[in-house]
XYZ file of C-alpha atoms in Angstrom:
590
model
C -16.197 5.376 17.231
C -19.677 3.962 17.824
C -20.110 1.157 15.308
C -23.322 0.751 13.335
C -22.134 -2.310 11.382
C -21.367 -5.770 12.700
C -22.406 -7.913 15.648
C -21.989 -5.780 18.766
C -21.614 -7.888 21.905
C -21.849 -6.777 25.520
C -22.315 -8.587 28.830
C -26.057 -8.988 28.375
C -26.679 -9.627 24.696
C -25.446 -9.252 21.144
C -26.986 -6.809 18.683
C -26.973 -8.055 15.098
C -27.322 -5.377 12.437
C -27.460 -5.570 8.645
C -27.745 -2.809 6.062
C -30.021 -4.162 3.338
C -32.567 -1.515 2.260
C -34.399 -3.694 -0.263
C -34.265 -7.077 1.527
C -37.561 -8.593 2.610
C -37.233 -11.411 5.176
C -33.985 -11.390 7.191
C -33.041 -13.581 10.157
C -29.836 -14.304 12.028
C -29.205 -18.047 12.070
C -26.879 -19.898 14.398
C -24.815 -23.039 14.137
C -26.387 -24.024 17.433
C -29.799 -22.491 18.139
C -32.963 -21.249 16.482
C -33.076 -18.406 13.916
C -34.055 -14.961 15.165
C -35.830 -12.563 12.781
C -34.440 -9.054 12.284
C -36.814 -6.110 12.349
C -36.391 -3.073 10.159
C -35.195 0.029 11.976
C -33.776 3.173 10.378
C -31.583 4.234 7.442
C -31.801 0.881 5.678
C -30.783 -1.243 8.692
C -32.387 -4.342 10.144
C -31.673 -5.374 13.740
C -32.115 -8.104 16.340
C -30.943 -8.190 19.952
C -30.146 -11.748 21.048
C -29.418 -12.587 24.708
C -26.904 -15.236 25.801
C -24.810 -14.944 22.647
C -21.181 -14.976 23.853
C -17.990 -14.375 21.856
C -17.245 -17.305 19.585
C -20.909 -17.873 18.656
C -21.132 -18.818 14.967
C -23.837 -17.056 12.942
C -24.937 -16.087 9.439
C -27.711 -13.959 7.991
C -30.568 -15.647 6.134
C -31.728 -13.093 3.574
C -34.783 -14.011 1.525
C -33.900 -17.672 1.959
C -30.152 -17.458 1.308
C -27.530 -17.811 4.074
C -24.612 -15.383 3.856
C -21.853 -14.212 6.229
C -22.041 -10.861 7.971
C -20.463 -8.271 5.602
C -19.020 -6.623 8.744
C -17.896 -9.911 10.309
C -14.984 -9.347 12.695
C -13.783 -12.958 12.396
C -14.666 -15.935 10.218
C -14.646 -19.497 11.452
C -12.909 -20.578 8.245
C -13.427 -19.061 4.794
C -15.216 -15.933 3.612
C -18.376 -17.811 2.587
C -18.813 -19.551 5.939
C -19.809 -18.825 9.506
C -19.080 -15.458 11.089
C -18.086 -15.351 14.756
C -19.300 -13.015 17.476
C -16.372 -11.082 18.953
C -15.810 -8.308 21.460
C -13.887 -5.126 20.841
C -10.153 -5.191 21.341
C -9.085 -2.745 24.039
C -7.372 0.332 22.574
C -3.862 0.962 23.866
C -4.615 4.610 24.569
C -1.486 5.582 22.630
C -2.077 9.077 21.283
C 1.283 10.292 20.000
C 2.767 8.733 16.839
C 5.723 6.401 17.233
C 7.738 8.736 14.993
C 7.096 11.614 12.586
C 5.925 10.708 9.101
C 8.957 12.471 7.579
C 11.318 9.933 9.204
C 9.508 6.910 7.757
C 11.479 4.214 5.915
C 8.957 1.704 4.542
C 9.070 -1.961 3.612
C 6.049 -3.476 1.847
C 5.287 -6.920 3.287
C 2.875 -9.729 2.401
C 1.936 -11.736 5.497
C 1.372 -15.026 3.675
C 4.817 -15.102 2.057
C 6.970 -13.186 4.560
C 7.559 -16.245 6.746
C 7.573 -20.020 6.294
C 4.406 -20.209 8.412
C 2.597 -17.510 6.421
C 0.827 -16.217 9.530
C 0.706 -13.157 11.785
C 2.716 -15.104 14.357
C 5.248 -16.116 11.718
C 5.803 -12.518 10.656
C 6.052 -11.463 14.308
C 9.029 -13.797 14.699
C 10.734 -12.133 11.708
C 10.260 -8.492 12.706
C 13.798 -8.101 14.021
C 15.139 -8.775 10.544
C 13.270 -5.804 9.098
C 14.270 -3.559 11.997
C 17.920 -4.602 11.698
C 17.852 -3.954 7.952
C 17.132 -0.293 8.745
C 13.370 -0.111 8.223
C 11.253 1.693 10.788
C 7.837 0.979 9.246
C 6.166 -1.925 7.468
C 3.351 -1.458 4.977
C 1.296 -4.633 5.243
C -0.583 -5.804 2.158
C -4.320 -6.392 2.830
C -5.077 -8.889 5.581
C -8.875 -8.874 5.227
C -10.705 -12.138 4.639
C -10.550 -13.346 1.028
C -11.602 -16.590 -0.717
C -9.335 -19.539 0.084
C -6.056 -19.482 2.003
C -3.742 -17.842 -0.548
C -4.021 -14.441 -2.219
C -2.647 -10.941 -2.484
C -5.644 -9.705 -0.470
C -6.999 -7.097 -2.889
C -10.113 -9.103 -3.806
C -11.493 -9.416 -0.303
C -15.187 -9.478 0.511
C -15.208 -9.238 4.328
C -12.996 -6.251 5.036
C -13.443 -6.168 8.840
C -12.268 -9.752 9.403
C -8.583 -10.687 9.439
C -7.831 -13.567 7.068
C -8.407 -16.773 9.048
C -5.430 -18.493 7.387
C -3.175 -15.808 8.885
C -4.570 -16.077 12.420
C -7.029 -14.494 14.808
C -7.777 -10.913 15.765
C -5.650 -11.388 18.861
C -2.782 -12.703 16.730
C -2.911 -9.596 14.555
C -3.019 -7.279 17.551
C -0.030 -9.137 19.038
C 1.881 -8.547 15.788
C 1.199 -4.812 15.954
C 2.123 -4.625 19.643
C 5.397 -6.471 19.082
C 6.273 -4.234 16.144
C 5.783 -1.192 18.360
C 8.017 -2.706 21.037
C 10.741 -2.943 18.383
C 10.202 0.630 17.199
C 8.446 -0.388 13.973
C 5.318 1.388 12.741
C 2.737 -0.733 10.917
C 0.626 0.685 8.088
C -2.176 -1.457 6.662
C -3.214 -1.571 3.012
C -7.026 -1.408 2.664
C -9.271 -1.699 -0.389
C -12.346 0.534 -0.541
C -12.861 0.805 -4.315
C -14.468 -2.606 -4.914
C -15.239 -6.035 -3.473
C -13.831 -9.226 -4.917
C -16.227 -10.847 -7.354
C -16.008 -14.293 -5.706
C -18.011 -14.843 -2.516
C -19.376 -11.305 -2.799
C -22.942 -11.820 -1.634
C -23.688 -8.167 -1.041
C -24.513 -7.534 -4.683
C -27.367 -10.040 -4.356
C -29.127 -8.563 -1.314
C -27.918 -4.925 -1.226
C -27.628 -3.744 -4.845
C -27.830 -0.181 -3.497
C -24.167 -0.578 -2.463
C -23.063 -0.343 -6.086
C -23.404 2.157 -8.902
C -24.617 0.249 -11.983
C -23.103 2.897 -14.236
C -19.555 2.398 -12.921
C -17.211 -0.532 -13.484
C -13.732 -0.931 -12.051
C -11.220 -3.391 -13.552
C -12.273 -5.805 -10.785
C -16.040 -5.407 -10.540
C -18.875 -2.911 -9.978
C -18.012 0.472 -8.495
C -19.047 1.453 -4.976
C -21.831 4.053 -4.716
C -20.395 6.643 -2.335
C -23.516 8.800 -2.575
C -25.084 6.420 -0.014
C -24.347 7.805 3.489
C -24.377 4.369 5.130
C -22.042 2.969 2.493
C -19.574 5.717 3.349
C -20.119 5.025 7.063
C -19.162 1.363 6.545
C -15.705 2.345 5.335
C -15.216 5.017 7.984
C -15.898 2.410 10.645
C -13.505 -0.014 8.990
C -10.682 2.536 8.943
C -11.234 3.411 12.603
C -11.331 -0.255 13.628
C -7.843 -0.880 12.231
C -6.471 2.321 13.760
C -8.030 1.969 17.217
C -8.661 -1.695 18.021
C -5.539 -2.982 16.265
C -3.467 0.175 16.835
C -2.134 0.368 13.282
C -0.139 3.552 12.767
C -1.737 4.332 9.445
C -3.518 3.088 6.346
C -2.746 2.944 2.643
C -5.843 3.297 0.438
C -5.641 1.235 -2.733
C -6.406 2.721 -6.167
C -8.574 5.656 -5.139
C -8.623 6.669 -8.827
C -11.040 3.754 -9.332
C -13.596 5.474 -7.079
C -15.558 6.970 -9.951
C -19.026 7.505 -8.558
C -20.330 10.848 -7.394
C -19.391 11.879 -3.856
C -15.869 10.470 -4.251
C -14.308 13.741 -3.114
C -16.724 13.942 -0.186
C -15.870 10.380 0.771
C -12.100 10.859 0.586
C -12.283 14.102 2.558
C -14.484 12.626 5.298
C -12.443 9.412 5.367
C -9.230 11.297 6.143
C -10.953 13.506 8.714
C -12.539 10.516 10.468
C -9.253 8.612 10.587
C -7.356 11.619 11.960
C -10.037 12.225 14.576
C -9.666 8.625 15.685
C -5.838 8.661 15.676
C -3.940 11.906 15.716
C -0.890 11.689 13.491
C -2.246 8.729 11.482
C -0.069 8.022 8.452
C -2.506 8.030 5.531
C -1.258 7.078 2.050
C -3.178 6.995 -1.223
C -2.544 5.192 -4.468
C -3.879 7.543 -7.132
C -2.895 7.391 -10.797
C -4.552 10.770 -11.332
C -1.907 12.549 -9.195
C -4.384 14.886 -7.502
C -2.099 17.196 -5.536
C -4.924 18.800 -3.540
C -5.391 15.556 -1.576
C -1.858 16.036 -0.215
C -1.918 19.701 0.804
C -0.492 20.884 4.146
C -1.649 23.414 6.735
C 0.292 26.398 8.074
C 2.295 24.021 10.303
C 3.209 21.805 7.333
C 0.899 19.048 8.616
C -1.336 17.112 6.169
C -4.841 18.481 5.800
C -6.044 15.155 4.372
C -3.501 12.564 3.282
C 0.137 12.230 4.273
C 1.466 11.062 0.910
C 0.854 9.260 -2.368
C 2.638 6.316 -3.896
C 4.588 7.999 -6.691
C 4.437 5.757 -9.745
C 6.048 8.485 -11.843
C 9.503 8.133 -10.299
C 9.259 4.338 -10.405
C 8.475 4.377 -14.106
C 11.326 6.651 -15.168
C 13.961 5.035 -12.929
C 13.019 1.555 -14.156
C 13.159 2.701 -17.764
C 16.599 4.243 -17.258
C 18.140 1.095 -15.745
C 16.384 -1.528 -17.901
C 15.455 0.213 -21.151
C 12.114 -1.621 -21.024
C 9.273 0.292 -22.659
C 6.643 -1.020 -20.272
C 5.333 -0.583 -16.727
C 4.210 2.996 -17.248
C 6.974 4.220 -19.580
C 5.824 3.049 -22.976
C 6.615 6.347 -24.760
C 10.372 5.998 -25.277
C 10.508 9.292 -27.203
C 10.214 11.121 -23.863
C 13.270 12.755 -22.324
C 13.791 10.376 -19.406
C 16.517 12.503 -17.787
C 14.183 15.515 -17.769
C 11.413 13.382 -16.290
C 13.711 12.150 -13.530
C 14.821 15.710 -12.795
C 11.193 16.796 -12.423
C 10.300 13.794 -10.266
C 13.168 14.486 -7.864
C 12.545 18.224 -7.646
C 8.732 18.412 -7.843
C 7.449 14.935 -6.946
C 5.187 14.105 -9.869
C 6.245 14.007 -13.504
C 2.599 14.178 -14.594
C 0.927 16.649 -12.271
C -2.498 18.219 -12.447
C -6.127 17.799 -11.546
C -6.760 15.121 -14.152
C -10.007 14.672 -16.017
C -11.447 11.165 -16.160
C -10.183 10.614 -19.684
C -6.729 12.134 -19.284
C -4.990 9.273 -17.513
C -3.391 11.709 -15.098
C -1.396 13.580 -17.718
C -2.721 17.135 -17.403
C -0.424 19.725 -15.835
C -2.577 22.532 -14.432
C -1.888 21.957 -10.732
C 1.851 21.837 -10.023
C 3.018 19.358 -7.423
C 6.028 21.542 -6.649
C 3.989 23.314 -3.976
C 3.954 20.107 -1.926
C 6.734 19.098 0.497
C 8.952 16.125 -0.428
C 7.358 13.867 2.191
C 4.047 14.056 0.300
C 5.504 11.452 -2.082
C 6.417 7.798 -1.527
C 9.214 6.751 -3.885
C 10.028 3.174 -4.872
C 11.652 1.109 -7.593
C 9.778 -2.135 -6.781
C 6.480 -3.068 -5.151
C 4.035 -5.958 -5.342
C 2.291 -4.523 -8.426
C 5.421 -3.751 -10.399
C 6.839 -7.226 -9.785
C 3.671 -9.310 -9.841
C 2.172 -7.610 -12.878
C 5.090 -8.642 -15.043
C 4.581 -11.830 -17.024
C 7.801 -13.248 -15.581
C 7.200 -11.827 -12.048
C 10.932 -11.093 -11.877
C 12.463 -8.651 -9.448
C 15.051 -6.082 -10.496
C 18.096 -8.112 -9.284
C 17.169 -10.710 -11.914
C 17.215 -8.040 -14.633
C 19.999 -5.586 -13.738
C 23.400 -5.710 -12.058
C 24.092 -4.896 -8.419
C 25.731 -1.576 -9.415
C 22.503 -0.273 -10.942
C 20.355 -1.585 -8.095
C 22.668 0.070 -5.548
C 22.349 3.299 -7.542
C 18.533 3.080 -7.453
C 18.522 2.393 -3.723
C 20.887 5.312 -3.097
C 18.707 7.759 -5.044
C 15.450 6.610 -3.440
C 16.910 6.378 0.063
C 18.769 9.695 0.122
C 16.321 11.942 -1.715
C 13.950 13.612 0.796
C 10.810 11.815 -0.396
C 9.595 8.835 1.684
C 11.368 5.639 0.518
C 9.554 2.319 0.144
C 11.087 -1.062 -0.694
C 9.530 -4.476 -1.272
C 10.387 -7.209 1.232
C 13.718 -8.799 0.345
C 14.941 -5.773 -1.554
C 17.247 -5.001 1.371
C 19.297 -8.109 0.482
C 18.871 -8.090 -3.332
C 16.857 -11.332 -3.208
C 15.607 -12.639 -6.547
C 12.575 -14.735 -5.582
C 9.613 -13.850 -7.846
C 6.305 -12.484 -6.617
C 3.698 -13.836 -9.048
C -0.057 -13.447 -8.790
C -1.556 -16.323 -6.785
C -5.005 -17.445 -5.595
C -6.712 -20.404 -3.892
C -10.088 -21.164 -5.453
C -12.194 -23.994 -6.808
C -11.066 -25.332 -10.173
C -13.883 -23.820 -12.238
C -13.407 -20.388 -10.693
C -9.624 -20.553 -10.847
C -9.699 -21.262 -14.579
C -11.754 -18.116 -15.165
C -9.309 -16.155 -13.000
C -6.374 -17.545 -14.969
C -8.027 -16.599 -18.272
C -8.686 -13.098 -16.937
C -5.034 -12.821 -15.913
C -3.961 -13.409 -19.516
C -6.470 -10.782 -20.631
C -5.077 -8.251 -18.142
C -1.495 -8.934 -19.176
C -2.324 -8.350 -22.824
C -4.777 -5.462 -22.553
C -3.786 -3.560 -19.405
C -0.087 -4.311 -18.982
C 0.595 -4.554 -22.746
C 2.683 -7.721 -22.513
C 2.770 -10.201 -25.371
C 2.041 -13.397 -23.470
C 1.185 -16.650 -25.170
C -1.036 -19.329 -23.681
C 0.994 -21.239 -21.119
C 3.484 -18.430 -20.467
C 2.077 -17.449 -17.074
C 2.357 -19.584 -13.952
C -0.935 -21.114 -12.840
C -2.128 -18.732 -10.096
C -4.044 -21.541 -8.378
C -1.071 -23.922 -8.212
C 0.356 -23.975 -4.691
C 3.835 -24.030 -6.250
C 3.190 -20.523 -7.622
C 2.460 -19.308 -4.098
C 5.466 -21.112 -2.661
C 7.770 -19.519 -5.238
C 6.865 -16.126 -3.764
C 8.003 -17.046 -0.243
C 10.749 -14.908 1.239
C 13.962 -16.956 0.714
C 15.244 -16.783 4.281
C 17.756 -19.530 3.561
C 19.587 -17.279 1.089
C 20.474 -14.615 3.641
C 23.609 -16.478 4.705
C 25.115 -16.137 1.222
C 28.000 -13.688 0.974
C 26.375 -11.614 -1.781
C 23.170 -11.317 0.252
C 25.104 -10.297 3.385
C 27.069 -7.713 1.383
C 23.890 -6.254 -0.133
C 22.283 -6.105 3.315
C 25.266 -4.208 4.732
C 25.110 -1.678 1.893
C 21.391 -1.200 2.521
C 21.957 -0.724 6.255
C 24.619 1.862 5.468
C 22.182 3.791 3.284
C 19.556 3.705 6.038
C 22.150 5.151 8.402
C 23.025 7.901 5.925
C 19.340 8.832 5.641
C 19.021 9.067 9.403
C 22.160 11.200 9.640
C 21.845 13.504 6.612
C 18.210 13.631 5.476
C 15.968 13.212 8.526
C 17.312 16.244 10.463
C 16.483 18.504 7.505
C 13.013 17.000 7.148
C 12.184 18.293 10.624
C 11.960 21.739 9.031
C 9.983 23.202 6.135
C 11.240 22.641 2.586
C 11.459 26.126 1.081
C 12.479 25.254 -2.471
C 13.893 22.579 -4.775
C 16.336 23.757 -7.440
C 17.621 21.493 -10.163
C 20.031 21.725 -13.088
C 20.898 19.293 -15.831
C 24.303 18.631 -17.391
C 23.842 16.182 -20.248
C 22.914 12.886 -18.614
C 23.656 14.197 -15.110
C 21.344 16.010 -12.697
C 22.009 18.170 -9.645
C 19.151 18.797 -7.210
C 19.317 21.086 -4.187
C 16.461 20.798 -1.703
C 16.497 23.931 0.443
C 15.127 23.485 3.967
C 14.945 25.920 6.842
C 17.636 23.882 8.606
C 19.960 23.537 5.615
C 20.309 22.253 2.069
C 20.383 18.658 0.853
C 22.250 18.235 -2.441
C 22.366 15.267 -4.796
C 24.394 14.891 -7.990
C 23.667 11.774 -10.030
C 24.585 10.226 -13.348
C 21.935 7.711 -14.520
C 23.891 6.650 -17.598
C 26.305 3.983 -18.846
C 29.160 6.461 -19.298
C 31.035 8.855 -16.967
C 30.353 12.579 -17.085
C 31.940 15.832 -15.859
C 29.752 18.584 -14.413
C 30.368 21.991 -12.923
C 29.692 21.355 -9.247
C 31.531 21.860 -5.960
C 30.730 19.571 -3.027
C 30.421 21.819 0.033
C 30.178 19.267 2.868
C 31.264 15.730 3.692
C 29.725 13.535 0.952
C 28.379 9.993 0.772
C 28.144 8.156 -2.509
C 27.199 5.145 -4.568
C 29.588 4.250 -7.355
C 32.614 6.452 -7.983
C 33.172 10.208 -8.065
C 36.073 12.640 -7.890
C 36.381 16.406 -7.472
C 38.794 18.310 -9.714
C 38.652 21.977 -8.767
C 35.153 23.094 -9.709
C 34.499 19.991 -11.819
C 32.787 16.918 -10.379
C 33.366 13.661 -12.260
C 30.674 11.010 -11.828
C 31.258 7.484 -13.058
C 28.469 5.542 -14.741
C 25.521 4.851 -12.404
C 27.026 6.933 -9.636
C 25.549 9.480 -7.269
C 26.781 11.633 -4.413
C 24.868 13.396 -1.615
C 25.868 16.003 0.936
C 24.018 18.160 3.455
C 25.026 21.768 4.100
C 23.867 23.377 7.353
C 21.766 26.511 7.424
C 23.820 29.642 6.995
C 23.554 32.048 9.916
């Protein structure tokens, strides 16, 4: 892609460009050297061509007297309010074919800053073998764009082209991706296009046209996607990660918070641009509105737009069943949770439909059952569902190993795409609280807002002092992956069980996913469910009992089974113990 945003360096000079339609006087200023004025060109841009400006040159834009970093900075010298650095493009690898089909993906969500003791790209690179050996073949990396300070989840970034300086350089990030590919691991990057962080966001001061004043997200003003150059900014960002860094795909955060006009145009063009840049790109959306049309396939069962959506619906019902907690998306305990789980396994979404803005995603006029299973990413934990609890506790701190093994079995051996949060493979219990690194006055406001969110959005009755201080470095350190625990016998045993499940998926599920899913048939027997996913190459069957008591169901296992918990076959009756499940795959009948 030909970039329009950012400092574009070649052998002769560097072109500095800024989109600021209403700015008056704009210059590029250097740490060493005289300012150079930008002249207005076309479509809201200003431009200056500066000779003898090699990579590593530190610069900022002076806009109507105020110095700000380049919003398309490719690398910062230090923090997101400081000097931007001139860089050159990273050389694409030329790799055209995907490392593996999307349907074979087994995902682990990873946070760079806490995944290793070093908290860097290089630190994670040295730990990649662990994730491969656990059975994962893809990592979904939480946002690595530049954000204020040295600690954060990454979702409140302001310079989305620049890798976080605390994690390392552009070359360090590219080395991480290259090493992952050598090990057979795909890397998918989480990106945030629905808002900018409110701290160190200078764009609202000099380019108010970027935002729609009528739209607010939970984190700040909404992006105005009716502006063609605003859309272009994000298209270029997506292509940079896919081409220069060779990421295998992208996960787009909270697209339901894109509420301005032209959202559908933007999402359609975004997917098309990414797929033009990288054939077979794995594109995932987070979308509480469950819009099935974003996930539709062509006549060859390939995604027309997006590969899959994070499926909160199955998370919510599975967590309710094992914990009984009326929170985290399952506040209405009068619902029939077994029926909801049956629908989630067979159809994908529990709440499906083209949702109106005020419906919260609960309309049902567009069935998700027309979509293939790999259009859904299933999980029982992720950064949100752990970190947005007041106690930030993982499931192993709240349920026994038998229930967690049951959850892993169901998620791993159903045909949807499984995702786990780092450490889940070994049942680790380290928390993952919300953390930041900001000045004291700003951090206090962030802490106060966190209490407000917990009470108003997440409906948790927290009292002052209940939450860990997000700005305290101890809060960040508590979220570090506990590598020292992996030698414990219980951690080794959990890891072996997880590896076994990954092997079962490769053996039983993945071969069927290479063909079209023709139908999903389900039946319920009290607390138990039987689902048969019918593929062209055969049928995958799962019988499960998500309850505290055993149950007998009319079912005959027709092929060699694998299981979690206990089961026994008595003629045409299958007995499932509490929190037990069994899976078998029957070949296509000739």
